[in-house]
Short mmCIF file of C-alpha atoms in Angstrom, two decimals:
data_model
loop_
_atom_site.label_atom_id
_atom_site.label_comp_id
_atom_site.label_asym_id
_atom_site.label_seq_id
_atom_site.Cartn_x
_atom_site.Cartn_y
_atom_site.Cartn_z
CA MET A 1 -17.44 -18.68 8.11
CA GLY A 2 -17.88 -15.98 5.73
CA TRP A 3 -21.71 -15.72 6.50
CA ARG A 4 -20.56 -14.66 10.14
CA GLY A 5 -19.87 -11.68 9.18
CA ILE A 6 -17.44 -8.98 7.98
CA LEU A 7 -16.94 -5.14 9.14
CA GLY A 8 -19.23 -5.26 11.56
CA PHE A 9 -21.92 -6.85 9.51
CA GLU A 10 -24.31 -9.98 10.62
CA TYR A 11 -23.73 -11.72 7.58
CA GLY A 12 -20.56 -11.55 4.92
CA ILE A 13 -23.11 -10.50 2.07
CA VAL A 14 -22.95 -6.91 0.31
CA GLN A 15 -25.15 -5.44 -1.63
CA ALA A 16 -23.55 -3.51 -4.92
CA PRO A 17 -23.95 -0.04 -5.63
CA LEU A 18 -26.77 0.09 -8.72
CA GLY A 19 -26.54 3.04 -10.50
CA PRO A 20 -27.19 5.75 -10.96
CA ASP A 21 -29.87 5.78 -8.44
CA ILE A 22 -31.50 1.67 -8.73
CA SER A 23 -29.98 1.19 -4.63
CA GLY A 24 -31.69 3.58 -3.27
CA PRO A 25 -32.75 4.21 0.65
CA GLU A 26 -35.40 1.41 0.37
CA LEU A 27 -32.94 -1.66 -0.82
CA VAL A 28 -30.20 0.03 0.96
CA ALA A 29 -32.18 -0.29 4.25
CA ALA A 30 -33.57 -3.74 3.17
CA VAL A 31 -30.53 -5.31 3.27
CA ALA A 32 -29.25 -3.47 6.26
CA ASN A 33 -32.16 -4.62 8.20
CA ALA A 34 -31.78 -8.42 6.81
CA GLY A 35 -27.69 -8.56 8.32
CA GLY A 36 -26.02 -7.58 4.90
CA LEU A 37 -24.21 -4.61 3.98
CA GLY A 38 -26.34 -1.69 1.65
CA LEU A 39 -24.96 0.62 -0.44
CA LEU A 40 -26.30 3.71 -1.92
CA ARG A 41 -24.94 5.24 -5.00
CA ALA A 42 -23.74 8.85 -5.14
CA PRO A 43 -24.76 10.98 -7.84
CA ASP A 44 -22.45 11.32 -10.57
CA TRP A 45 -22.15 15.10 -9.92
CA GLU A 46 -21.80 17.38 -7.08
CA ALA A 47 -25.20 17.06 -5.14
CA PRO A 48 -23.94 16.95 -1.50
CA ASP A 49 -27.42 18.07 -0.20
CA HIS A 50 -29.28 15.38 -2.18
CA LEU A 51 -26.98 12.83 -0.89
CA ARG A 52 -27.76 13.75 2.49
CA GLU A 53 -31.06 13.70 2.04
CA LEU A 54 -30.56 9.71 0.95
CA ILE A 55 -28.74 8.48 4.03
CA ARG A 56 -30.73 10.58 6.26
CA LYS A 57 -33.88 8.88 4.89
CA THR A 58 -32.24 5.44 4.70
CA ARG A 59 -31.77 5.80 8.50
CA THR A 60 -35.44 6.37 8.93
CA LEU A 61 -35.97 2.88 7.70
CA THR A 62 -33.05 1.42 9.24
CA ASP A 63 -31.01 1.73 12.50
CA LYS A 64 -28.07 -0.38 10.90
CA PRO A 65 -25.14 0.69 9.51
CA PHE A 66 -25.05 1.15 6.08
CA GLY A 67 -22.55 2.50 3.07
CA VAL A 68 -22.27 4.58 0.27
CA ALA A 69 -20.25 4.29 -3.34
CA VAL A 70 -18.69 6.71 -4.87
CA VAL A 71 -17.19 6.87 -8.44
CA LEU A 72 -14.44 8.62 -8.57
CA ALA A 73 -13.81 8.90 -12.43
CA PHE A 74 -16.99 11.94 -11.85
CA PRO A 75 -17.14 14.87 -9.56
CA HIS A 76 -16.98 13.47 -6.14
CA LYS A 77 -15.54 16.11 -3.79
CA GLU A 78 -18.38 17.34 -2.21
CA ASN A 79 -20.58 14.17 -1.86
CA ILE A 80 -17.42 12.62 -0.03
CA ARG A 81 -17.52 15.41 2.47
CA ALA A 82 -20.96 14.96 2.86
CA ILE A 83 -20.51 11.10 3.41
CA LEU A 84 -17.95 11.92 5.86
CA ASP A 85 -19.77 14.58 7.68
CA GLU A 86 -22.78 12.37 7.77
CA LYS A 87 -20.47 9.45 9.50
CA VAL A 88 -21.98 6.49 7.34
CA ALA A 89 -20.55 3.31 8.06
CA VAL A 90 -18.86 2.43 4.79
CA LEU A 91 -17.32 4.93 1.78
CA GLN A 92 -16.81 2.17 -1.56
CA LEU A 93 -14.72 3.67 -4.13
CA TYR A 94 -14.45 2.60 -7.69
CA TRP A 95 -13.12 3.80 -10.65
CA GLY A 96 -10.22 6.00 -10.06
CA GLU A 97 -7.15 6.61 -7.19
CA CYS A 98 -7.95 5.92 -4.03
CA SER A 99 -5.71 7.96 -2.17
CA GLU A 100 -3.96 7.53 1.34
CA ASP A 101 -4.79 11.31 2.35
CA LEU A 102 -9.03 9.81 1.49
CA VAL A 103 -8.00 6.71 3.51
CA LEU A 104 -7.07 9.02 6.46
CA GLU A 105 -9.70 11.71 6.45
CA ALA A 106 -12.29 8.71 6.30
CA HIS A 107 -10.59 7.04 9.71
CA GLN A 108 -10.39 10.43 11.40
CA ALA A 109 -14.60 10.67 10.54
CA GLY A 110 -14.63 6.82 11.50
CA VAL A 111 -15.53 5.80 8.44
CA LYS A 112 -14.43 2.27 6.69
CA VAL A 113 -12.75 2.67 3.44
CA VAL A 114 -13.48 -0.11 0.76
CA PRO A 115 -12.27 0.18 -2.77
CA GLN A 116 -13.45 -2.04 -5.80
CA VAL A 117 -10.27 -3.26 -7.49
CA GLY A 118 -10.11 -4.95 -11.19
CA SER A 119 -6.71 -6.06 -11.39
CA PHE A 120 -3.83 -7.29 -8.69
CA GLU A 121 -2.16 -4.06 -9.50
CA GLU A 122 -5.01 -1.91 -8.17
CA ALA A 123 -5.45 -4.50 -5.34
CA LYS A 124 -1.35 -3.67 -4.06
CA LYS A 125 -2.42 -0.04 -4.33
CA ALA A 126 -5.02 -0.21 -2.05
CA VAL A 127 -2.99 -2.17 0.52
CA ASP A 128 -0.60 0.60 0.50
CA VAL A 129 -3.02 3.23 1.58
CA GLY A 130 -4.45 1.40 4.56
CA VAL A 131 -7.83 0.60 3.49
CA ASP A 132 -10.07 -1.48 5.30
CA ALA A 133 -11.56 -4.14 3.18
CA ILE A 134 -11.12 -4.74 -0.62
CA MET A 135 -14.16 -5.87 -3.20
CA VAL A 136 -12.57 -7.58 -5.82
CA GLN A 137 -14.66 -7.41 -9.35
CA GLY A 138 -14.10 -10.20 -11.81
CA VAL A 139 -15.10 -9.46 -15.28
CA GLU A 140 -18.11 -11.44 -15.09
CA ALA A 141 -19.55 -8.70 -12.99
CA GLY A 142 -22.83 -6.46 -14.52
CA GLY A 143 -22.22 -2.80 -15.17
CA HIS A 144 -18.79 -0.96 -15.67
CA VAL A 145 -16.21 -3.43 -15.50
CA ILE A 146 -12.60 -2.13 -14.92
CA GLY A 147 -10.83 -5.59 -15.44
CA GLN A 148 -10.48 -7.90 -17.34
CA ASP A 149 -9.37 -10.77 -15.10
CA THR A 150 -11.82 -13.74 -14.00
CA LEU A 151 -12.47 -13.57 -10.28
CA LEU A 152 -11.62 -17.08 -10.54
CA THR A 153 -8.35 -16.21 -11.35
CA LEU A 154 -7.95 -12.87 -9.53
CA LEU A 155 -9.41 -13.38 -6.44
CA PRO A 156 -6.53 -15.94 -5.09
CA ARG A 157 -4.05 -14.05 -5.76
CA VAL A 158 -5.68 -10.40 -4.09
CA VAL A 159 -6.42 -13.09 -0.97
CA ASP A 160 -2.54 -14.25 -1.04
CA LEU A 161 -1.37 -10.48 -1.40
CA VAL A 162 -3.26 -9.78 1.90
CA ARG A 163 -2.59 -12.44 3.79
CA ASN A 164 -0.72 -10.67 6.24
CA HIS A 165 -2.28 -7.90 6.79
CA ASP A 166 -5.79 -8.30 8.30
CA ILE A 167 -8.07 -7.26 5.10
CA PRO A 168 -11.08 -8.77 4.67
CA VAL A 169 -11.66 -9.53 0.72
CA ILE A 170 -15.04 -9.30 -0.62
CA ALA A 171 -15.77 -11.42 -4.36
CA ALA A 172 -18.10 -9.98 -6.75
CA GLY A 173 -18.81 -11.02 -10.29
CA GLY A 174 -21.63 -13.35 -11.17
CA ILE A 175 -22.30 -14.76 -8.08
CA VAL A 176 -26.26 -14.70 -7.56
CA ASP A 177 -26.73 -17.78 -4.92
CA GLY A 178 -25.07 -19.89 -2.13
CA ARG A 179 -23.13 -21.92 -4.35
CA GLY A 180 -21.33 -19.09 -5.44
CA TYR A 181 -20.54 -17.72 -1.76
CA VAL A 182 -19.07 -21.12 -1.26
CA ALA A 183 -17.12 -21.11 -4.42
CA ALA A 184 -15.98 -17.61 -2.81
CA LEU A 185 -15.32 -18.56 0.27
CA ALA A 186 -12.99 -21.61 -0.90
CA LEU A 187 -11.34 -19.04 -2.82
CA GLY A 188 -10.50 -17.04 -0.08
CA ALA A 189 -12.78 -14.24 0.41
CA GLN A 190 -14.35 -13.26 3.53
CA ALA A 191 -17.68 -12.20 1.75
CA VAL A 192 -19.51 -11.87 -1.73
CA ALA A 193 -20.97 -8.97 -3.19
CA LEU A 194 -23.99 -9.17 -5.35
CA GLY A 195 -25.27 -6.77 -7.95
CA THR A 196 -27.76 -7.95 -10.12
CA ARG A 197 -29.31 -10.25 -7.38
CA PHE A 198 -30.25 -7.57 -6.06
CA LEU A 199 -31.16 -5.61 -8.70
CA ALA A 200 -34.17 -7.88 -9.36
CA THR A 201 -35.33 -7.46 -5.89
CA GLU A 202 -38.84 -5.71 -4.82
CA GLU A 203 -37.04 -2.96 -3.44
CA SER A 204 -34.51 -2.60 -6.68
CA TYR A 205 -35.65 1.44 -7.95
CA ALA A 206 -35.12 -0.19 -11.79
CA HIS A 207 -37.57 -0.26 -13.67
CA PRO A 208 -40.58 -3.19 -14.09
CA ILE A 209 -39.32 -4.05 -17.43
CA TYR A 210 -35.97 -4.30 -16.50
CA LYS A 211 -36.54 -5.93 -13.72
CA ARG A 212 -38.61 -8.54 -15.99
CA LYS A 213 -35.67 -8.74 -18.48
CA LEU A 214 -32.97 -10.23 -15.87
CA VAL A 215 -35.37 -13.33 -14.98
CA GLU A 216 -36.57 -13.86 -18.64
CA LEU A 217 -33.32 -13.17 -20.65
CA ASP A 218 -29.99 -15.89 -19.47
CA LYS A 219 -27.20 -14.22 -21.56
CA THR A 220 -24.47 -11.33 -20.76
CA GLU A 221 -22.19 -9.94 -23.19
CA TYR A 222 -18.92 -7.57 -22.60
CA THR A 223 -19.25 -4.63 -24.59
CA ASP A 224 -18.79 -0.88 -25.06
CA ILE A 225 -21.59 1.10 -27.56
CA PHE A 226 -23.16 2.43 -24.09
CA GLY A 227 -21.98 6.03 -22.90
CA ARG A 228 -19.17 6.18 -24.65
CA ALA A 229 -19.34 9.93 -24.62
CA ARG A 230 -20.32 10.07 -21.17
CA TRP A 231 -17.51 7.85 -19.68
CA PRO A 232 -15.13 7.00 -21.91
CA GLY A 233 -12.91 3.95 -21.76
CA ALA A 234 -15.60 2.51 -19.63
CA PRO A 235 -16.89 -0.81 -21.18
CA GLN A 236 -19.74 -2.51 -19.45
CA ARG A 237 -21.39 -6.00 -19.04
CA VAL A 238 -24.96 -5.62 -20.33
CA LEU A 239 -27.96 -8.45 -21.29
CA LYS A 240 -28.26 -9.49 -24.73
CA THR A 241 -31.81 -7.58 -25.22
CA PRO A 242 -33.31 -7.46 -28.89
CA PHE A 243 -31.94 -3.65 -28.95
CA PHE A 244 -28.47 -5.07 -27.95
CA MET A 245 -28.14 -7.80 -30.25
CA ASP A 246 -29.40 -5.43 -33.31
CA TRP A 247 -26.69 -3.03 -32.57
CA ARG A 248 -23.34 -4.86 -30.75
CA THR A 249 -21.33 -4.02 -33.45
CA LEU A 250 -21.80 0.07 -33.29
CA PRO A 251 -18.57 1.60 -35.09
CA HIS A 252 -16.53 3.20 -32.68
CA HIS A 253 -17.00 6.64 -33.91
CA GLU A 254 -20.61 6.62 -32.85
CA ASN A 255 -21.70 7.37 -29.82
CA GLU A 256 -24.77 8.86 -27.88
CA THR A 257 -23.88 12.62 -28.60
CA ASP A 258 -25.67 12.41 -32.24
CA GLN A 259 -28.36 9.91 -31.20
CA PRO A 260 -32.05 10.55 -31.09
CA ILE A 261 -33.94 10.87 -27.39
CA ILE A 262 -35.65 7.85 -26.56
CA GLY A 263 -37.17 8.75 -23.45
CA ARG A 264 -36.44 10.49 -19.92
CA SER A 265 -36.01 9.99 -16.49
CA ASN A 266 -35.75 11.67 -12.86
CA ILE A 267 -32.37 10.36 -11.75
CA HIS A 268 -31.49 11.31 -8.58
CA GLY A 269 -33.92 14.47 -8.43
CA MET A 270 -33.05 16.19 -11.72
CA GLU A 271 -34.65 15.33 -15.07
CA LYS A 272 -32.53 13.62 -17.66
CA GLU A 273 -33.09 13.27 -21.27
CA ILE A 274 -32.00 9.87 -22.51
CA ARG A 275 -30.23 9.12 -25.69
CA ARG A 276 -30.02 6.11 -27.63
CA PHE A 277 -26.70 4.12 -26.69
CA ALA A 278 -27.00 6.25 -23.28
CA GLY A 279 -25.15 4.10 -20.44
CA THR A 280 -28.48 5.11 -18.31
CA VAL A 281 -30.61 2.23 -17.05
CA PRO A 282 -34.12 2.77 -16.78
CA ASN A 283 -35.08 3.16 -12.90
CA VAL A 284 -38.90 2.98 -12.25
CA THR A 285 -39.64 6.96 -13.35
CA THR A 286 -37.96 6.42 -17.00
CA THR A 287 -40.48 6.74 -19.93
CA GLY A 288 -39.96 5.91 -23.40
CA ASP A 289 -38.63 3.17 -25.32
CA ILE A 290 -37.43 0.79 -22.29
CA GLU A 291 -36.39 -1.63 -24.18
CA SER A 292 -33.79 0.00 -26.00
CA MET A 293 -31.98 1.21 -22.82
CA ALA A 294 -28.81 0.10 -21.31
CA MET A 295 -29.72 -3.38 -19.07
CA TYR A 296 -26.75 -4.06 -16.89
CA ALA A 297 -26.48 -7.54 -15.59
CA GLY A 298 -23.76 -10.23 -14.52
CA GLN A 299 -23.05 -13.50 -16.33
CA GLY A 300 -25.20 -15.32 -13.37
CA VAL A 301 -28.06 -13.60 -14.47
CA GLY A 302 -29.45 -17.02 -16.17
CA LEU A 303 -29.49 -18.14 -12.08
CA ILE A 304 -32.38 -15.54 -11.56
CA LYS A 305 -35.86 -16.82 -11.95
CA LYS A 306 -37.88 -14.65 -9.57
CA ILE A 307 -37.92 -11.28 -8.15
CA LEU A 308 -37.91 -11.65 -4.48
CA PRO A 309 -37.84 -9.20 -1.48
CA ALA A 310 -34.22 -8.34 -0.47
CA SER A 311 -34.29 -10.22 2.93
CA GLU A 312 -35.19 -13.53 1.19
CA VAL A 313 -32.68 -13.24 -1.09
CA ILE A 314 -30.11 -12.75 2.05
CA LYS A 315 -32.08 -15.84 3.70
CA ILE A 316 -31.54 -18.21 0.68
CA ILE A 317 -28.11 -17.38 -0.36
CA VAL A 318 -27.20 -17.97 3.78
CA GLU A 319 -28.95 -20.97 4.10
CA GLY A 320 -27.91 -22.24 0.70
CA ALA A 321 -24.29 -21.75 1.67
CA GLN A 322 -24.73 -23.22 5.00
CA SER A 323 -26.16 -26.23 3.75
CA LEU A 324 -24.04 -26.87 1.01
CA ILE A 325 -20.54 -26.95 3.43
CA GLN A 326 -22.41 -28.85 5.90
CA GLN A 327 -23.60 -31.90 3.39
CA LYS A 328 -20.65 -31.60 0.89
CA PHE A 329 -17.36 -30.56 2.74
CA ILE A 330 -17.66 -31.74 6.21
CA PRO A 331 -16.78 -35.22 7.04
CA GLU A 332 -19.27 -37.41 9.27
CA LYS A 333 -17.46 -37.85 12.33
CA LEU A 334 -17.46 -40.98 14.11
CA SER A 335 -19.51 -42.67 11.52
CA GLY A 336 -18.68 -45.93 9.10
CA ASP A 337 -20.05 -43.93 6.03
CA ARG A 338 -17.88 -43.14 3.36
CA VAL A 339 -17.26 -39.40 2.58
#
């Protein structure tokens, strides 16, 4: 069963990278200690020394392996060098080309490579360069979404693609509980990646107001109004907050560059101004008009009713998936009961 582990981890549950710094050492270590794969998020700029500090701090909180995620759309060569030098368990890549040279370099350092893809074509390229697993993201996912396919349609195609390659497939997009886990297993995945559910945990570095909105609100929308100048062509799924609903039809020629400053934040050790329509989600250091900032969330957010410890999230999902399969899908043997 999928919960029996993937890539050497106890359970097939991955904490998706939450950015730019929401999945910090505390969350990643909590996930790792509970048997999942936790992923730090590298800065969106070259900061190898800071990244080494994050990795080493995480190692003071757990003796379990974990990974680091890198967005290839931003400067990253020095960050990846630091990751390989530190020999973390997994290098997770997104939004850019995962090259054969990079995979080879990572393997020489003893690091496994797991790209996230949003299309069948991307998955084919990943297979060809020899990756260790593929994370398949459906359009249901929160945050920046690279593809247009739903998980229900894309996941089984990728599973069929890798059938003879011994490459595990991780399902991502809208999954928050044991039912979503079982559904992903039925489609052929060996593991699931959860972002929004781990965003709404005690260890997450998200601002308390952001966490509260994840519990209070139950609707999301696929949009591009946030961060158009900083990250063009990178649509996102966000909560339907009152601010978003007021501005969801922002004209295409407008972006954050000429907007007023609505807050400030310390992100990966750097002080940043936050302008209206910037794609920066509020972390615990953020001040200002928090409710007018981007709040990413996946379509499964309506199933989140409480902020929980990360370890409790994993326990509930694993036990829920096991119970569902045993009760609903394993026929009773040697009994006269109808199934």
